[in-house]
Structure formats: structure tokens, C-alpha cells
mmCIF file with all atom_site columns, C-alpha atoms in Angstrom:
data_model
loop_
_atom_site.group_PDB
_atom_site.id
_atom_site.type_symbol
_atom_site.label_atom_id
_atom_site.label_alt_id
_atom_site.label_comp_id
_atom_site.label_asym_id
_atom_site.label_entity_id
_atom_site.label_seq_id
_atom_site.pdbx_PDB_ins_code
_atom_site.Cartn_x
_atom_site.Cartn_y
_atom_site.Cartn_z
_atom_site.occupancy
_atom_site.B_iso_or_equiv
_atom_site.pdbx_formal_charge
_atom_site.auth_seq_id
_atom_site.auth_comp_id
_atom_site.auth_asym_id
_atom_site.auth_atom_id
_atom_site.pdbx_PDB_model_num
ATOM 1   C CA . UNK A 1 1   ? -130.117 189.579 74.874 1.00 55.00 ? 29  UNK A CA 1
ATOM 2   C CA . UNK A 1 2   ? -128.544 187.477 77.419 1.00 65.00 ? 30  UNK A CA 1
ATOM 3   C CA . UNK A 1 3   ? -125.355 185.360 76.304 1.00 81.00 ? 31  UNK A CA 1
ATOM 4   C CA . UNK A 1 4   ? -126.079 181.746 76.148 1.00 89.00 ? 32  UNK A CA 1
ATOM 5   C CA . UNK A 1 5   ? -122.550 180.722 75.754 1.00 92.00 ? 33  UNK A CA 1
ATOM 6   C CA . UNK A 1 6   ? -119.815 182.302 77.842 1.00 92.00 ? 34  UNK A CA 1
ATOM 7   C CA . UNK A 1 7   ? -116.008 181.959 78.125 1.00 94.00 ? 35  UNK A CA 1
ATOM 8   C CA . UNK A 1 8   ? -115.080 178.741 80.144 1.00 93.00 ? 36  UNK A CA 1
ATOM 9   C CA . UNK A 1 9   ? -118.033 176.633 79.006 1.00 92.00 ? 37  UNK A CA 1
ATOM 10  C CA . UNK A 1 10  ? -117.608 173.188 77.811 1.00 95.00 ? 38  UNK A CA 1
ATOM 11  C CA . UNK A 1 11  ? -119.249 173.043 74.126 1.00 95.00 ? 39  UNK A CA 1
ATOM 12  C CA . UNK A 1 12  ? -119.941 170.411 71.366 1.00 95.00 ? 40  UNK A CA 1
ATOM 13  C CA . UNK A 1 13  ? -119.531 171.395 67.656 1.00 95.00 ? 41  UNK A CA 1
ATOM 14  C CA . UNK A 1 14  ? -122.864 170.701 65.838 1.00 94.00 ? 42  UNK A CA 1
ATOM 15  C CA . UNK A 1 15  ? -121.847 171.481 62.295 1.00 94.00 ? 43  UNK A CA 1
ATOM 16  C CA . UNK A 1 16  ? -118.651 171.848 60.089 1.00 91.00 ? 44  UNK A CA 1
ATOM 17  C CA . UNK A 1 17  ? -115.509 170.108 59.586 1.00 93.00 ? 45  UNK A CA 1
ATOM 18  C CA . UNK A 1 18  ? -115.130 169.579 63.341 1.00 93.00 ? 46  UNK A CA 1
ATOM 19  C CA . UNK A 1 19  ? -118.623 168.229 63.750 1.00 94.00 ? 47  UNK A CA 1
ATOM 20  C CA . UNK A 1 20  ? -118.708 166.173 67.297 1.00 93.00 ? 48  UNK A CA 1
ATOM 21  C CA . UNK A 1 21  ? -115.585 167.722 68.679 1.00 94.00 ? 49  UNK A CA 1
ATOM 22  C CA . UNK A 1 22  ? -115.693 169.070 72.120 1.00 94.00 ? 50  UNK A CA 1
ATOM 23  C CA . UNK A 1 23  ? -113.621 171.790 73.733 1.00 94.00 ? 51  UNK A CA 1
ATOM 24  C CA . UNK A 1 24  ? -113.654 174.885 76.126 1.00 95.00 ? 52  UNK A CA 1
ATOM 25  C CA . UNK A 1 25  ? -114.466 178.371 75.057 1.00 96.00 ? 53  UNK A CA 1
ATOM 26  C CA . UNK A 1 26  ? -111.446 180.711 75.147 1.00 96.00 ? 54  UNK A CA 1
ATOM 27  C CA . UNK A 1 27  ? -113.184 183.839 74.048 1.00 95.00 ? 55  UNK A CA 1
ATOM 28  C CA . UNK A 1 28  ? -116.482 185.152 72.781 1.00 94.00 ? 56  UNK A CA 1
ATOM 29  C CA . UNK A 1 29  ? -117.307 188.082 70.356 1.00 93.00 ? 57  UNK A CA 1
ATOM 30  C CA . UNK A 1 30  ? -120.890 188.772 70.716 1.00 90.00 ? 58  UNK A CA 1
ATOM 31  C CA . UNK A 1 31  ? -120.906 191.394 68.200 1.00 92.00 ? 59  UNK A CA 1
ATOM 32  C CA . UNK A 1 32  ? -119.656 189.019 65.381 1.00 92.00 ? 60  UNK A CA 1
ATOM 33  C CA . UNK A 1 33  ? -121.413 185.994 66.827 1.00 91.00 ? 61  UNK A CA 1
ATOM 34  C CA . UNK A 1 34  ? -118.255 183.970 66.966 1.00 94.00 ? 62  UNK A CA 1
ATOM 35  C CA . UNK A 1 35  ? -116.186 182.230 69.688 1.00 95.00 ? 63  UNK A CA 1
ATOM 36  C CA . UNK A 1 36  ? -112.782 180.712 69.713 1.00 96.00 ? 64  UNK A CA 1
ATOM 37  C CA . UNK A 1 37  ? -112.792 177.053 71.121 1.00 96.00 ? 65  UNK A CA 1
ATOM 38  C CA . UNK A 1 38  ? -109.536 175.264 71.850 1.00 93.00 ? 66  UNK A CA 1
ATOM 39  C CA . UNK A 1 39  ? -108.739 172.242 69.702 1.00 91.00 ? 67  UNK A CA 1
ATOM 40  C CA . UNK A 1 40  ? -111.545 173.293 67.214 1.00 94.00 ? 68  UNK A CA 1
ATOM 41  C CA . UNK A 1 41  ? -111.350 174.985 63.833 1.00 94.00 ? 69  UNK A CA 1
ATOM 42  C CA . UNK A 1 42  ? -107.477 174.851 63.655 1.00 95.00 ? 70  UNK A CA 1
ATOM 43  C CA . UNK A 1 43  ? -105.566 176.809 60.909 1.00 95.00 ? 71  UNK A CA 1
ATOM 44  C CA . UNK A 1 44  ? -101.925 176.735 60.180 1.00 95.00 ? 72  UNK A CA 1
ATOM 45  C CA . UNK A 1 45  ? -100.229 180.155 60.339 1.00 93.00 ? 73  UNK A CA 1
ATOM 46  C CA . UNK A 1 46  ? -96.854  180.557 58.983 1.00 95.00 ? 74  UNK A CA 1
ATOM 47  C CA . UNK A 1 47  ? -94.686  182.797 60.987 1.00 93.00 ? 75  UNK A CA 1
ATOM 48  C CA . UNK A 1 48  ? -91.341  184.504 60.196 1.00 93.00 ? 76  UNK A CA 1
ATOM 49  C CA . UNK A 1 49  ? -88.453  183.792 62.445 1.00 93.00 ? 77  UNK A CA 1
ATOM 50  C CA . UNK A 1 50  ? -87.291  186.337 64.820 1.00 93.00 ? 78  UNK A CA 1
ATOM 51  C CA . UNK A 1 51  ? -84.910  186.719 67.687 1.00 93.00 ? 79  UNK A CA 1
ATOM 52  C CA . UNK A 1 52  ? -87.604  186.067 70.237 1.00 92.00 ? 80  UNK A CA 1
ATOM 53  C CA . UNK A 1 53  ? -89.423  183.034 68.489 1.00 87.00 ? 81  UNK A CA 1
ATOM 54  C CA . UNK A 1 54  ? -88.835  180.212 66.026 1.00 90.00 ? 82  UNK A CA 1
ATOM 55  C CA . UNK A 1 55  ? -90.406  180.471 62.770 1.00 89.00 ? 83  UNK A CA 1
ATOM 56  C CA . UNK A 1 56  ? -92.422  177.826 61.054 1.00 94.00 ? 84  UNK A CA 1
ATOM 57  C CA . UNK A 1 57  ? -95.970  176.540 60.912 1.00 94.00 ? 85  UNK A CA 1
ATOM 58  C CA . UNK A 1 58  ? -98.022  177.472 64.015 1.00 91.00 ? 86  UNK A CA 1
ATOM 59  C CA . UNK A 1 59  ? -101.424 175.863 64.557 1.00 93.00 ? 87  UNK A CA 1
ATOM 60  C CA . UNK A 1 60  ? -104.027 178.560 65.688 1.00 92.00 ? 88  UNK A CA 1
ATOM 61  C CA . UNK A 1 61  ? -107.597 178.079 66.667 1.00 93.00 ? 89  UNK A CA 1
ATOM 62  C CA . UNK A 1 62  ? -109.731 180.278 64.560 1.00 95.00 ? 90  UNK A CA 1
ATOM 63  C CA . UNK A 1 63  ? -113.140 181.708 65.475 1.00 96.00 ? 91  UNK A CA 1
ATOM 64  C CA . UNK A 1 64  ? -116.271 179.445 64.790 1.00 95.00 ? 92  UNK A CA 1
ATOM 65  C CA . UNK A 1 65  ? -120.069 180.714 64.722 1.00 94.00 ? 93  UNK A CA 1
ATOM 66  C CA . UNK A 1 66  ? -122.112 180.610 67.937 1.00 92.00 ? 94  UNK A CA 1
ATOM 67  C CA . UNK A 1 67  ? -124.734 178.793 65.956 1.00 92.00 ? 95  UNK A CA 1
ATOM 68  C CA . UNK A 1 68  ? -122.618 175.845 65.266 1.00 94.00 ? 96  UNK A CA 1
ATOM 69  C CA . UNK A 1 69  ? -121.937 175.213 69.070 1.00 94.00 ? 97  UNK A CA 1
ATOM 70  C CA . UNK A 1 70  ? -124.020 173.851 71.762 1.00 94.00 ? 98  UNK A CA 1
ATOM 71  C CA . UNK A 1 71  ? -123.363 173.521 75.372 1.00 93.00 ? 99  UNK A CA 1
ATOM 72  C CA . UNK A 1 72  ? -122.424 170.198 76.935 1.00 92.00 ? 100 UNK A CA 1
ATOM 73  C CA . UNK A 1 73  ? -124.532 168.843 79.712 1.00 88.00 ? 101 UNK A CA 1
ATOM 74  C CA . UNK A 1 74  ? -123.626 166.625 82.474 1.00 86.00 ? 102 UNK A CA 1
ATOM 75  C CA . UNK A 1 75  ? -123.825 163.416 80.318 1.00 86.00 ? 103 UNK A CA 1
ATOM 76  C CA . UNK A 1 76  ? -121.515 164.763 77.630 1.00 86.00 ? 104 UNK A CA 1
ATOM 77  C CA . UNK A 1 77  ? -124.334 165.476 75.050 1.00 90.00 ? 105 UNK A CA 1
ATOM 78  C CA . UNK A 1 78  ? -125.221 168.737 73.394 1.00 92.00 ? 106 UNK A CA 1
ATOM 79  C CA . UNK A 1 79  ? -128.169 170.689 75.020 1.00 92.00 ? 107 UNK A CA 1
ATOM 80  C CA . UNK A 1 80  ? -129.828 173.951 74.555 1.00 91.00 ? 108 UNK A CA 1
ATOM 81  C CA . UNK A 1 81  ? -129.662 176.600 77.360 1.00 90.00 ? 109 UNK A CA 1
ATOM 82  C CA . UNK A 1 82  ? -132.539 178.293 78.968 1.00 91.00 ? 110 UNK A CA 1
ATOM 83  C CA . UNK A 1 83  ? -133.011 180.920 81.456 1.00 92.00 ? 111 UNK A CA 1
ATOM 84  C CA . UNK A 1 84  ? -135.087 180.971 84.769 1.00 93.00 ? 112 UNK A CA 1
ATOM 85  C CA . UNK A 1 85  ? -135.042 182.929 87.918 1.00 94.00 ? 113 UNK A CA 1
ATOM 86  C CA . UNK A 1 86  ? -133.670 181.488 91.331 1.00 92.00 ? 114 UNK A CA 1
ATOM 87  C CA . UNK A 1 87  ? -133.574 183.562 94.340 1.00 92.00 ? 115 UNK A CA 1
ATOM 88  C CA . UNK A 1 88  ? -134.180 186.803 92.436 1.00 92.00 ? 116 UNK A CA 1
ATOM 89  C CA . UNK A 1 89  ? -131.337 185.993 89.990 1.00 93.00 ? 117 UNK A CA 1
ATOM 90  C CA . UNK A 1 90  ? -131.322 185.062 86.414 1.00 92.00 ? 118 UNK A CA 1
ATOM 91  C CA . UNK A 1 91  ? -129.534 181.794 85.886 1.00 91.00 ? 119 UNK A CA 1
ATOM 92  C CA . UNK A 1 92  ? -128.602 179.634 82.809 1.00 91.00 ? 120 UNK A CA 1
ATOM 93  C CA . UNK A 1 93  ? -129.656 175.930 82.781 1.00 92.00 ? 121 UNK A CA 1
ATOM 94  C CA . UNK A 1 94  ? -129.517 172.794 80.531 1.00 90.00 ? 122 UNK A CA 1
ATOM 95  C CA . UNK A 1 95  ? -132.786 172.066 78.925 1.00 90.00 ? 123 UNK A CA 1
ATOM 96  C CA . UNK A 1 96  ? -132.290 168.325 78.805 1.00 88.00 ? 124 UNK A CA 1
ATOM 97  C CA . UNK A 1 97  ? -131.199 167.842 82.437 1.00 85.00 ? 125 UNK A CA 1
ATOM 98  C CA . UNK A 1 98  ? -132.530 171.099 84.202 1.00 84.00 ? 126 UNK A CA 1
ATOM 99  C CA . UNK A 1 99  ? -129.119 171.490 85.827 1.00 84.00 ? 127 UNK A CA 1
ATOM 100 C CA . UNK A 1 100 ? -127.885 174.992 86.519 1.00 87.00 ? 128 UNK A CA 1
ATOM 101 C CA . UNK A 1 101 ? -124.756 175.772 84.280 1.00 82.00 ? 129 UNK A CA 1
#
């Protein structure tokens, strides 16, 4: 199945503690159905001090389920993704506006 959300897409969170927040996808794991979005689903990781880095509490973006994300259209609203053929190529488009993503 074709990927509806890809790395670099601007997305809106639909459900969970970060509902309504927006961000850019940094990485996608299609096998587990999760993506890492910067600024969303932040967890605190405690790291031990070493010669290379200072220890302490480090915020880290954790993976969020793809079903809780929707792509952001030109108006800044959440939209669904569709596929159509243009010039013999399969392209993604926003269902609300019809713009190619």
C-alpha cells in the first residue's frame, strides 16, 4: 500500500495528549505504523554524564501512531490524503482542497 504520510510532511495531531499540535515528520516506520514528529509526544530521558556530553534530563520526541496524524492542507486544517494519476505518475493530493502534496 502506498504511504499517505512521508518524512517532511506537515501534520496535525488528531488524538492524544498533544491533540491540535502541528509539526513536521522527522521519520516514519511503516512496519510498526508509527512516526516521529518534532515537538509532539515529548518524553524526558535521563542521561548519565560522560566526557562527551553533559548529563541530565533530555527531552526526546517519541513515536506516535500514524492513525493519530493527518496531513495539514494549505489552510492549516487537517485533511485526508488521496491518490490520483497525473501525466502517468501517481501523486498524493489533499482531499479538501484538491492540491497536490
